[in-house]
PDB file of C-alpha atoms in Angstrom:
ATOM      1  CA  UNK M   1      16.977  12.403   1.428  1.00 51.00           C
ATOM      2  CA  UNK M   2      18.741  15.200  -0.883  1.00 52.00           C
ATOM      3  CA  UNK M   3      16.245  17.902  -0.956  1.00 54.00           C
ATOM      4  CA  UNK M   4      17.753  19.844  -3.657  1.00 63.00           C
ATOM      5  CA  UNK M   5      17.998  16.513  -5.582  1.00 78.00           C
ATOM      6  CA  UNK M   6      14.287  14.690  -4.553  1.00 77.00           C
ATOM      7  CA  UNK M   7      14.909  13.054  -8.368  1.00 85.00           C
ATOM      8  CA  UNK M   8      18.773  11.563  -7.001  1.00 90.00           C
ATOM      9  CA  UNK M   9      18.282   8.783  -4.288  1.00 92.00           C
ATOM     10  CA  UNK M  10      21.667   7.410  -2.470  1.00 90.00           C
ATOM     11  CA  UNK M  11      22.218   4.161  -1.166  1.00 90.00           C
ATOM     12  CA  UNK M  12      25.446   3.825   0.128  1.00 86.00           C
ATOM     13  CA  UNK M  13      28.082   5.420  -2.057  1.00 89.00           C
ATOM     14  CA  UNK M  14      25.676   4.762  -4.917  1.00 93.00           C
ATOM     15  CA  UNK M  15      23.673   7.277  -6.659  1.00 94.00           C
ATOM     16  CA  UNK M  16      20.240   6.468  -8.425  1.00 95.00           C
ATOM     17  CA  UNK M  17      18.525   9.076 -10.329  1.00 94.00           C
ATOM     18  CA  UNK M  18      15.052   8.341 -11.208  1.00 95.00           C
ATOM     19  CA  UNK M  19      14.510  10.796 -13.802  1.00 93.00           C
ATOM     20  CA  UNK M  20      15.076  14.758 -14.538  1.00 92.00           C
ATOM     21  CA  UNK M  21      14.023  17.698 -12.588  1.00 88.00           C
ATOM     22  CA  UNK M  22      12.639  20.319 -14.748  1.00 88.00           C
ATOM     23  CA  UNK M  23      11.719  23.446 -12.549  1.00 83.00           C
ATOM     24  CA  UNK M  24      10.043  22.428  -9.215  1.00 82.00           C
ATOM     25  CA  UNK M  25       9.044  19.189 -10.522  1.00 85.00           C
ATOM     26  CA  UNK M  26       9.986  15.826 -11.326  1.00 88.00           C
ATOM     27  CA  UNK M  27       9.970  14.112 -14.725  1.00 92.00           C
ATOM     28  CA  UNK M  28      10.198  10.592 -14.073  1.00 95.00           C
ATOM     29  CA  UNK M  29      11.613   7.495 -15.773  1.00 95.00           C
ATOM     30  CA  UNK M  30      10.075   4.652 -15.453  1.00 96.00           C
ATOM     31  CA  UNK M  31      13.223   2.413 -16.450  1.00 95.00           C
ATOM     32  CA  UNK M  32      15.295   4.062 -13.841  1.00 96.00           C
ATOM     33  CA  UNK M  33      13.001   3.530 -11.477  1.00 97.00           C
ATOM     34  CA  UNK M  34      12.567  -0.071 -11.691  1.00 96.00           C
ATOM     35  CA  UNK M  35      16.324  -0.242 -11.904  1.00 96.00           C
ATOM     36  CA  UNK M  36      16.447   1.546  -8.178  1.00 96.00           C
ATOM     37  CA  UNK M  37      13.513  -0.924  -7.194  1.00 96.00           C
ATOM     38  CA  UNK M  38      15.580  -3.918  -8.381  1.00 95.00           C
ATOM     39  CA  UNK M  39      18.359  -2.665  -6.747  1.00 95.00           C
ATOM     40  CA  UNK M  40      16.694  -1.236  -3.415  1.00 96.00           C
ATOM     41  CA  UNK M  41      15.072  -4.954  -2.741  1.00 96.00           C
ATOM     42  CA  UNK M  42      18.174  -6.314  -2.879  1.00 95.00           C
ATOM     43  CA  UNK M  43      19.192  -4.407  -0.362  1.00 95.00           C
ATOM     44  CA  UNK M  44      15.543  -5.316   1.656  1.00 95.00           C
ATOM     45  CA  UNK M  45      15.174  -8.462   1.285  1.00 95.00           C
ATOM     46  CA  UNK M  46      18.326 -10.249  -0.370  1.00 94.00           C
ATOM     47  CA  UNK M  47      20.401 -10.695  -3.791  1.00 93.00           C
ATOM     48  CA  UNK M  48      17.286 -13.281  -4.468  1.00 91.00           C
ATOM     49  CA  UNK M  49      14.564 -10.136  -4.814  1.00 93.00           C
ATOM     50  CA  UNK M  50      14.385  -9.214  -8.456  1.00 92.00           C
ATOM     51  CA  UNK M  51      11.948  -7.521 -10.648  1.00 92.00           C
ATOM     52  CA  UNK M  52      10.025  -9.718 -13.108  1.00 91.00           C
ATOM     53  CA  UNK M  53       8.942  -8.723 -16.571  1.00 91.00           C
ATOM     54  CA  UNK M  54       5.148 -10.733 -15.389  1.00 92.00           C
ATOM     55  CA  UNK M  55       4.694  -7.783 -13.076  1.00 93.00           C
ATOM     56  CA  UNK M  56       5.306  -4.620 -15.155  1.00 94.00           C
ATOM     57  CA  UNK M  57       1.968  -3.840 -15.673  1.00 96.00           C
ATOM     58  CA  UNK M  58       1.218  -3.674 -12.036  1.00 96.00           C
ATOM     59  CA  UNK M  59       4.055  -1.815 -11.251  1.00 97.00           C
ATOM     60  CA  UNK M  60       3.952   1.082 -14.061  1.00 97.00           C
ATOM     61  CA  UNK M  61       0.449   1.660 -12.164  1.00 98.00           C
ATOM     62  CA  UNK M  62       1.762   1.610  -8.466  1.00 98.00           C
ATOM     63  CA  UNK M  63       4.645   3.826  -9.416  1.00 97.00           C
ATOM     64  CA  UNK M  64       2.370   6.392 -11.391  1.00 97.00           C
ATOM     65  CA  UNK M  65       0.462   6.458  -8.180  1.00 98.00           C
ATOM     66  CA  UNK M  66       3.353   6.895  -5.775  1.00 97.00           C
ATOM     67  CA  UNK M  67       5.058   9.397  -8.285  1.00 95.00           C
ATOM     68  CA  UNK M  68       1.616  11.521  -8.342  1.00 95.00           C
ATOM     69  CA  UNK M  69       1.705  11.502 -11.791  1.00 95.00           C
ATOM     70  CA  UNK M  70      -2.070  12.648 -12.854  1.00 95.00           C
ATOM     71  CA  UNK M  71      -1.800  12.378 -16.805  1.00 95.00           C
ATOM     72  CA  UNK M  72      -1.037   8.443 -16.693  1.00 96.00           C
ATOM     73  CA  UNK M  73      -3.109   7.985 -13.672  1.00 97.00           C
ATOM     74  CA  UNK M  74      -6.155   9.304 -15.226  1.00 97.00           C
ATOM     75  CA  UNK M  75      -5.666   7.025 -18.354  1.00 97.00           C
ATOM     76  CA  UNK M  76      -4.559   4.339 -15.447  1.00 97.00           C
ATOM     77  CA  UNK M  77      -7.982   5.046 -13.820  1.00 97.00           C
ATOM     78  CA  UNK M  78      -6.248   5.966 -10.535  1.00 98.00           C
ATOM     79  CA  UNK M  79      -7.200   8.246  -8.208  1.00 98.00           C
ATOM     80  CA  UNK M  80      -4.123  10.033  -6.120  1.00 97.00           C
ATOM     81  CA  UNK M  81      -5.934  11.072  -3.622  1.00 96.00           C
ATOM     82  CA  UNK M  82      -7.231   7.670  -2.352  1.00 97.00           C
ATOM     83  CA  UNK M  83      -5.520   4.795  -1.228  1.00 97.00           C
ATOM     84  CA  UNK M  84      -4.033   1.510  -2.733  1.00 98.00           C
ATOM     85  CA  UNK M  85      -5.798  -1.876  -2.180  1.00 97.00           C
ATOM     86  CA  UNK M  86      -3.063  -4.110  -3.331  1.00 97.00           C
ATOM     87  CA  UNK M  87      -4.600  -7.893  -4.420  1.00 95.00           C
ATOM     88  CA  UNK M  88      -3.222 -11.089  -5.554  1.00 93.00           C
ATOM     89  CA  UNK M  89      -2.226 -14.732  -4.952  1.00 90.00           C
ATOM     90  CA  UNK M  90      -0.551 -15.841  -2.040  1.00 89.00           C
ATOM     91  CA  UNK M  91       3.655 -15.255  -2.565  1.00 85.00           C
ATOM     92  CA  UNK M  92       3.088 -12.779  -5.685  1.00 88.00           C
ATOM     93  CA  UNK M  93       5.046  -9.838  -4.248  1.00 90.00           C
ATOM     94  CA  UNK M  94       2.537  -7.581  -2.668  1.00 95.00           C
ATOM     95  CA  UNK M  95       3.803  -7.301   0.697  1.00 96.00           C
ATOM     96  CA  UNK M  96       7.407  -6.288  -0.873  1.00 95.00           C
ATOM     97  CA  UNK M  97       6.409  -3.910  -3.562  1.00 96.00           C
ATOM     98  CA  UNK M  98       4.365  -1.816  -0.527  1.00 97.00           C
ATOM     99  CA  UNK M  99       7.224  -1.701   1.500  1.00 96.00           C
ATOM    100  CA  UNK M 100       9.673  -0.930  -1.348  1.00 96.00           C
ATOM    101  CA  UNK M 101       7.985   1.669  -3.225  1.00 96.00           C
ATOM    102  CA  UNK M 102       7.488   4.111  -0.582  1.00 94.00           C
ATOM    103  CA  UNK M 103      11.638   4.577  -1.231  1.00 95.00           C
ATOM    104  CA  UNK M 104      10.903   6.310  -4.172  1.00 95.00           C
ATOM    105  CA  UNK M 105       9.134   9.133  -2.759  1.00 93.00           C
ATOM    106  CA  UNK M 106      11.436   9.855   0.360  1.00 89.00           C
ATOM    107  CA  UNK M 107       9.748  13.311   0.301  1.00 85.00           C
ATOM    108  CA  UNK M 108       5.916  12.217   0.927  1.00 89.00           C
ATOM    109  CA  UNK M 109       4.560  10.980   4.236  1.00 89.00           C
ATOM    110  CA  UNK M 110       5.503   7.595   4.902  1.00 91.00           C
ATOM    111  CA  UNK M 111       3.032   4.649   6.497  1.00 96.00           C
ATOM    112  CA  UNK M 112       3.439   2.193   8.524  1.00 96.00           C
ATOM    113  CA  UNK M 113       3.239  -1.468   7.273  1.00 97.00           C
ATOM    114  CA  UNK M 114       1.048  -3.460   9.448  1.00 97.00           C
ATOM    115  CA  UNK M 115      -0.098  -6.949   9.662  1.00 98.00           C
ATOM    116  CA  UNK M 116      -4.029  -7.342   9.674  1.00 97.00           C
ATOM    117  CA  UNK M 117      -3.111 -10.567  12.065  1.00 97.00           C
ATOM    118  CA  UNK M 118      -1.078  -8.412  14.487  1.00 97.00           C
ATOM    119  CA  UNK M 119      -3.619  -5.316  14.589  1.00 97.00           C
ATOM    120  CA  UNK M 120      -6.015  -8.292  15.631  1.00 97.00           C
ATOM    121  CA  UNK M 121      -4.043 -10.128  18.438  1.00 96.00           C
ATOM    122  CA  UNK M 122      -3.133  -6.344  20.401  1.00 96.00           C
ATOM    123  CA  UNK M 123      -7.246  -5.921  20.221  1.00 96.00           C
ATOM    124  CA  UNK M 124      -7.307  -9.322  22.296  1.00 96.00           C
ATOM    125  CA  UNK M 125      -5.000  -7.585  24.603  1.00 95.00           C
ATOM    126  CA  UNK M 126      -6.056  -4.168  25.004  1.00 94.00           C
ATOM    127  CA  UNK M 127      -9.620  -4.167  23.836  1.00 93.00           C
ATOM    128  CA  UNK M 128     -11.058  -1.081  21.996  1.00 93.00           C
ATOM    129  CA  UNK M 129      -8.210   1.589  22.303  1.00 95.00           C
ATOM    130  CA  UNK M 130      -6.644  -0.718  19.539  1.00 95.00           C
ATOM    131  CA  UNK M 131      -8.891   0.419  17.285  1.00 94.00           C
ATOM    132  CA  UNK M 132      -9.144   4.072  18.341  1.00 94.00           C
ATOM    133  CA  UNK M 133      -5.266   4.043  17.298  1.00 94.00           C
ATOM    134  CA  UNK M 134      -5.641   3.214  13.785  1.00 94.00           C
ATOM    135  CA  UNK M 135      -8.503   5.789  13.298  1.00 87.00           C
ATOM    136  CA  UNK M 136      -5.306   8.439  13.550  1.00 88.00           C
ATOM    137  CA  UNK M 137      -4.126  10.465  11.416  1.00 90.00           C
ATOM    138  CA  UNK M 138      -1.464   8.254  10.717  1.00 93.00           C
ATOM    139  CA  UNK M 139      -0.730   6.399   7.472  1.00 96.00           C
ATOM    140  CA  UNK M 140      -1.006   2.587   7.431  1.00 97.00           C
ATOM    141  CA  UNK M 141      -1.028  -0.061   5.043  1.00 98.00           C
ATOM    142  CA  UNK M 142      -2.911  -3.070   6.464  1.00 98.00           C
ATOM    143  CA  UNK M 143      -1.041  -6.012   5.379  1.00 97.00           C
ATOM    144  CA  UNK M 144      -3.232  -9.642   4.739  1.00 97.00           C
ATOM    145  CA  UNK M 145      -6.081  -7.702   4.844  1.00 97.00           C
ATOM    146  CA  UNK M 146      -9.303 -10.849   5.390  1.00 96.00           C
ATOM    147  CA  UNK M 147      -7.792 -13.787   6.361  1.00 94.00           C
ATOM    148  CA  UNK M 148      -7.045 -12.291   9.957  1.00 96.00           C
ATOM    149  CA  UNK M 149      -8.949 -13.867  12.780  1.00 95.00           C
ATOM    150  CA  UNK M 150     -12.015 -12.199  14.746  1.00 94.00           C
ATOM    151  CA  UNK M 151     -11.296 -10.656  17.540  1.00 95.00           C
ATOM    152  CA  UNK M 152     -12.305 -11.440  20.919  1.00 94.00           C
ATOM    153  CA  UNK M 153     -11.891  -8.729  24.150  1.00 93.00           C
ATOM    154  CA  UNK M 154     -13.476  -9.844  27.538  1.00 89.00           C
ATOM    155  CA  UNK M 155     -15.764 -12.338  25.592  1.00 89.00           C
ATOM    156  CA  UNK M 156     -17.021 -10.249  22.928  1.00 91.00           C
ATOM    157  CA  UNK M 157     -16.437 -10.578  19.393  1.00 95.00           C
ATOM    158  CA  UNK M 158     -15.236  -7.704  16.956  1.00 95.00           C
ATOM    159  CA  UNK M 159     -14.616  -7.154  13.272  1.00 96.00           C
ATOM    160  CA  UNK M 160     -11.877  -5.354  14.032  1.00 97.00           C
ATOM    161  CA  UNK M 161     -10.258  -4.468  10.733  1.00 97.00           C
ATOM    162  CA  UNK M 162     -13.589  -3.321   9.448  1.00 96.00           C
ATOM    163  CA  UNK M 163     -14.099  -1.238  12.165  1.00 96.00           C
ATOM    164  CA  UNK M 164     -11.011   0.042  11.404  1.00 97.00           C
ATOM    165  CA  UNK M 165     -11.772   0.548   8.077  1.00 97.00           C
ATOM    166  CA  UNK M 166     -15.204   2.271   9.012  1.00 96.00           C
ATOM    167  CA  UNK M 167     -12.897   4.693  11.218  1.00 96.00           C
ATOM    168  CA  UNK M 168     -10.224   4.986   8.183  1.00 97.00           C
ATOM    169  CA  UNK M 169     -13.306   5.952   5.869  1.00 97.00           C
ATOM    170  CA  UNK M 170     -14.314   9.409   8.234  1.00 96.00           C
ATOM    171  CA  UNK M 171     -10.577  10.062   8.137  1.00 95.00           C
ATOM    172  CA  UNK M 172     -10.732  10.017   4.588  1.00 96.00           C
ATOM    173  CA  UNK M 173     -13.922  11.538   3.932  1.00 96.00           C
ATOM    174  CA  UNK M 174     -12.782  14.626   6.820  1.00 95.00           C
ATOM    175  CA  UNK M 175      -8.911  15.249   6.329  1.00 95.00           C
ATOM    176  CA  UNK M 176      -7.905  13.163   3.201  1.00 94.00           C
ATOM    177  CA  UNK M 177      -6.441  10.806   5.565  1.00 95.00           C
ATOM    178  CA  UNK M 178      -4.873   7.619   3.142  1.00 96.00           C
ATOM    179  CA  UNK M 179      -5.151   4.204   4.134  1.00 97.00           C
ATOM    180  CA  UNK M 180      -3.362   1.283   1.975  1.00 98.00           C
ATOM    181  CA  UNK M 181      -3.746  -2.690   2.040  1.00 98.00           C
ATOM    182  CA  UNK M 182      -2.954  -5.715   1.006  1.00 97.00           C
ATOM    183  CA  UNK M 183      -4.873  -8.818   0.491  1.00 97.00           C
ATOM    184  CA  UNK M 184      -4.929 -12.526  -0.852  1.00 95.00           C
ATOM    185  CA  UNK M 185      -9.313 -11.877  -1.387  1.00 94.00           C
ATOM    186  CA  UNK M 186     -10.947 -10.569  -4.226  1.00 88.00           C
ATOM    187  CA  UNK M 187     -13.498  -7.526  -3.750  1.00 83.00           C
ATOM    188  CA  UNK M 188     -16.545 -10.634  -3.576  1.00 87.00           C
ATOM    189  CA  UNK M 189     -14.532 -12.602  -0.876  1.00 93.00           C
ATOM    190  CA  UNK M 190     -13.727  -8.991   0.761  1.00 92.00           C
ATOM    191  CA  UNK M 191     -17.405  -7.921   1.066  1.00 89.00           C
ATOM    192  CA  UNK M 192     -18.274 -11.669   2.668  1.00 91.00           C
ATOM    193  CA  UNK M 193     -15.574 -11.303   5.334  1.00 93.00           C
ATOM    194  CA  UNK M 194     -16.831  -7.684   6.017  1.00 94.00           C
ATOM    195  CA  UNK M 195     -20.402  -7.471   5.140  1.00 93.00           C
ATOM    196  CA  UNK M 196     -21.436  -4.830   2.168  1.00 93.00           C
ATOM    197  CA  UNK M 197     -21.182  -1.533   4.395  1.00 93.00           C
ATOM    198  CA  UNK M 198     -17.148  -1.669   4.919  1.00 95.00           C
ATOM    199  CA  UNK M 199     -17.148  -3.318   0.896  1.00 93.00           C
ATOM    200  CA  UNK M 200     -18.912   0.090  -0.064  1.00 94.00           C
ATOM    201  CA  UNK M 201     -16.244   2.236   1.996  1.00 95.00           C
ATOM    202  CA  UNK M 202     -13.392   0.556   0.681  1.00 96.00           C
ATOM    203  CA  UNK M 203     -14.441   1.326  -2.909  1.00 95.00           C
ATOM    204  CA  UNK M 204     -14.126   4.965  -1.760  1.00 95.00           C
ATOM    205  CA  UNK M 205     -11.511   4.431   0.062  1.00 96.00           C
ATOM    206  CA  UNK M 206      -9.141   2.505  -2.323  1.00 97.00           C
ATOM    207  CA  UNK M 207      -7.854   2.089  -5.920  1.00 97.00           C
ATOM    208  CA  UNK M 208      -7.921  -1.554  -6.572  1.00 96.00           C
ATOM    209  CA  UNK M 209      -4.342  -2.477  -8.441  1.00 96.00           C
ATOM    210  CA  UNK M 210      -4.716  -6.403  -8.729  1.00 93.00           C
ATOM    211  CA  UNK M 211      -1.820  -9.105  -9.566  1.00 91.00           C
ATOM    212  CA  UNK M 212      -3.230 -11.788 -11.955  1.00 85.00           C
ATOM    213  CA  UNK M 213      -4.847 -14.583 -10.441  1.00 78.00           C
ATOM    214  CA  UNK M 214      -2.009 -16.868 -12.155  1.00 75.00           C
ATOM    215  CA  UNK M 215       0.704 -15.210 -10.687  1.00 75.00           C
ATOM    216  CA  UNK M 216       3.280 -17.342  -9.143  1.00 73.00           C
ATOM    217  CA  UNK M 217       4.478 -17.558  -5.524  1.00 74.00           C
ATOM    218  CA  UNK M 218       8.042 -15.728  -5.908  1.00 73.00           C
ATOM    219  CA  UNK M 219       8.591 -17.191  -2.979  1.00 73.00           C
ATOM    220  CA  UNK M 220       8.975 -20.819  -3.903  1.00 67.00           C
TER     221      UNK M 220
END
């Protein structure tokens, strides 16, 4: 990261800049940064990745959010100090846009990306502590958020990404702690896999920024 350049980003011997800076802050542009997104998922996940017009609207909101940008996010309806809950079809992108656009903010605290599924099976193993580890200060972004299993420790069953979510919500609420996700679910399917109290939380908890239900798997 250049930190007298935040606005210049360098991949290799290539330089991206993804906008002007004006004083002590940053005056982004929104067509540069896409064109360091299309270029930067490349690099991630292959010369297949590519930016699609379909998704422009979804991504002028996630990058006002990760930019901090409070004019646009207030028109957006997006608060910057909470969270993103990321939803759409299966194969629409989410999972790659959450780990991508945390590259254009090299200067903010990163999270960790971490599959629902996997937060799940190392409850299995390890029981409770699990769960004490994601009520951390630490940011994550729960990836498949819903569709993982219950889990089970020593015969007893557990919501464990709602009580996860209950723990994330006192972070929030104490130290501004942020918590991101990603699911498949709407917010109706959401508060059936994790009852109305956690559904209530994650309202405070998250922005919703939601894919249209036709979206296409990109990955077909």
């Amino acid at each position: 990261m250049n930190t007298k350049s935040p606005h210049i980003i360098l991949e290799g011997s290539k330089e991206y800049k993804l906008g002007e800076l004006k004083g002590n802050e940053i005056v982004y542009d929104f067509n540069e940064i896409l064109t360091y997104l299309n270029a930067k998922g490349k690099l991630l996940f292959g010369t297949g990745f590519k930016i699609v017009i379909e998704d422009r609207d979804v991504l002028f909101k996630l990058c006002n959010y990760f930019i901090k940008d409070e004019a646009n996010c207030k028109k957006l309806d997006i608060d910057i100090h909470k969270g993103i809950l990321l939803t759409g079809p299966v194969g629409c992108g989410k999972t790659s846009l959450m780990k991508l656009l945390r590259h254009i903010v090299p200067h903010q605290k990163a999270y960790k990306l971490i599959p629902s599924r996997n937060i799940v099976f190392g409850f299995n193993h390890v029981g409770y502590k699990t769960i004490e580890d994601y009520g951390s200060t630490n940011y994550f972004c729960f990836d498949d958020l819903g569709v993982e299993p219950i889990g089970r420790h020593y015969g007893k069953d557990c919501n464990v990404m709602g009580e996860i979510l209950l723990s994330r919500y006192e972070l929030f609420l104490e130290q501004k702690v942020k918590t991101h996700a990603t699911s498949n679910l709407n917010a109706q399917e959401l508060e059936e896999r994790y009852g109305n109290r956690v559904r209530s939380r994650m309202r405070e908890l998250f922005n919703l920024i939601a894919f249209d239900s036709e979206s296409y798997d990109k990955r077909k």
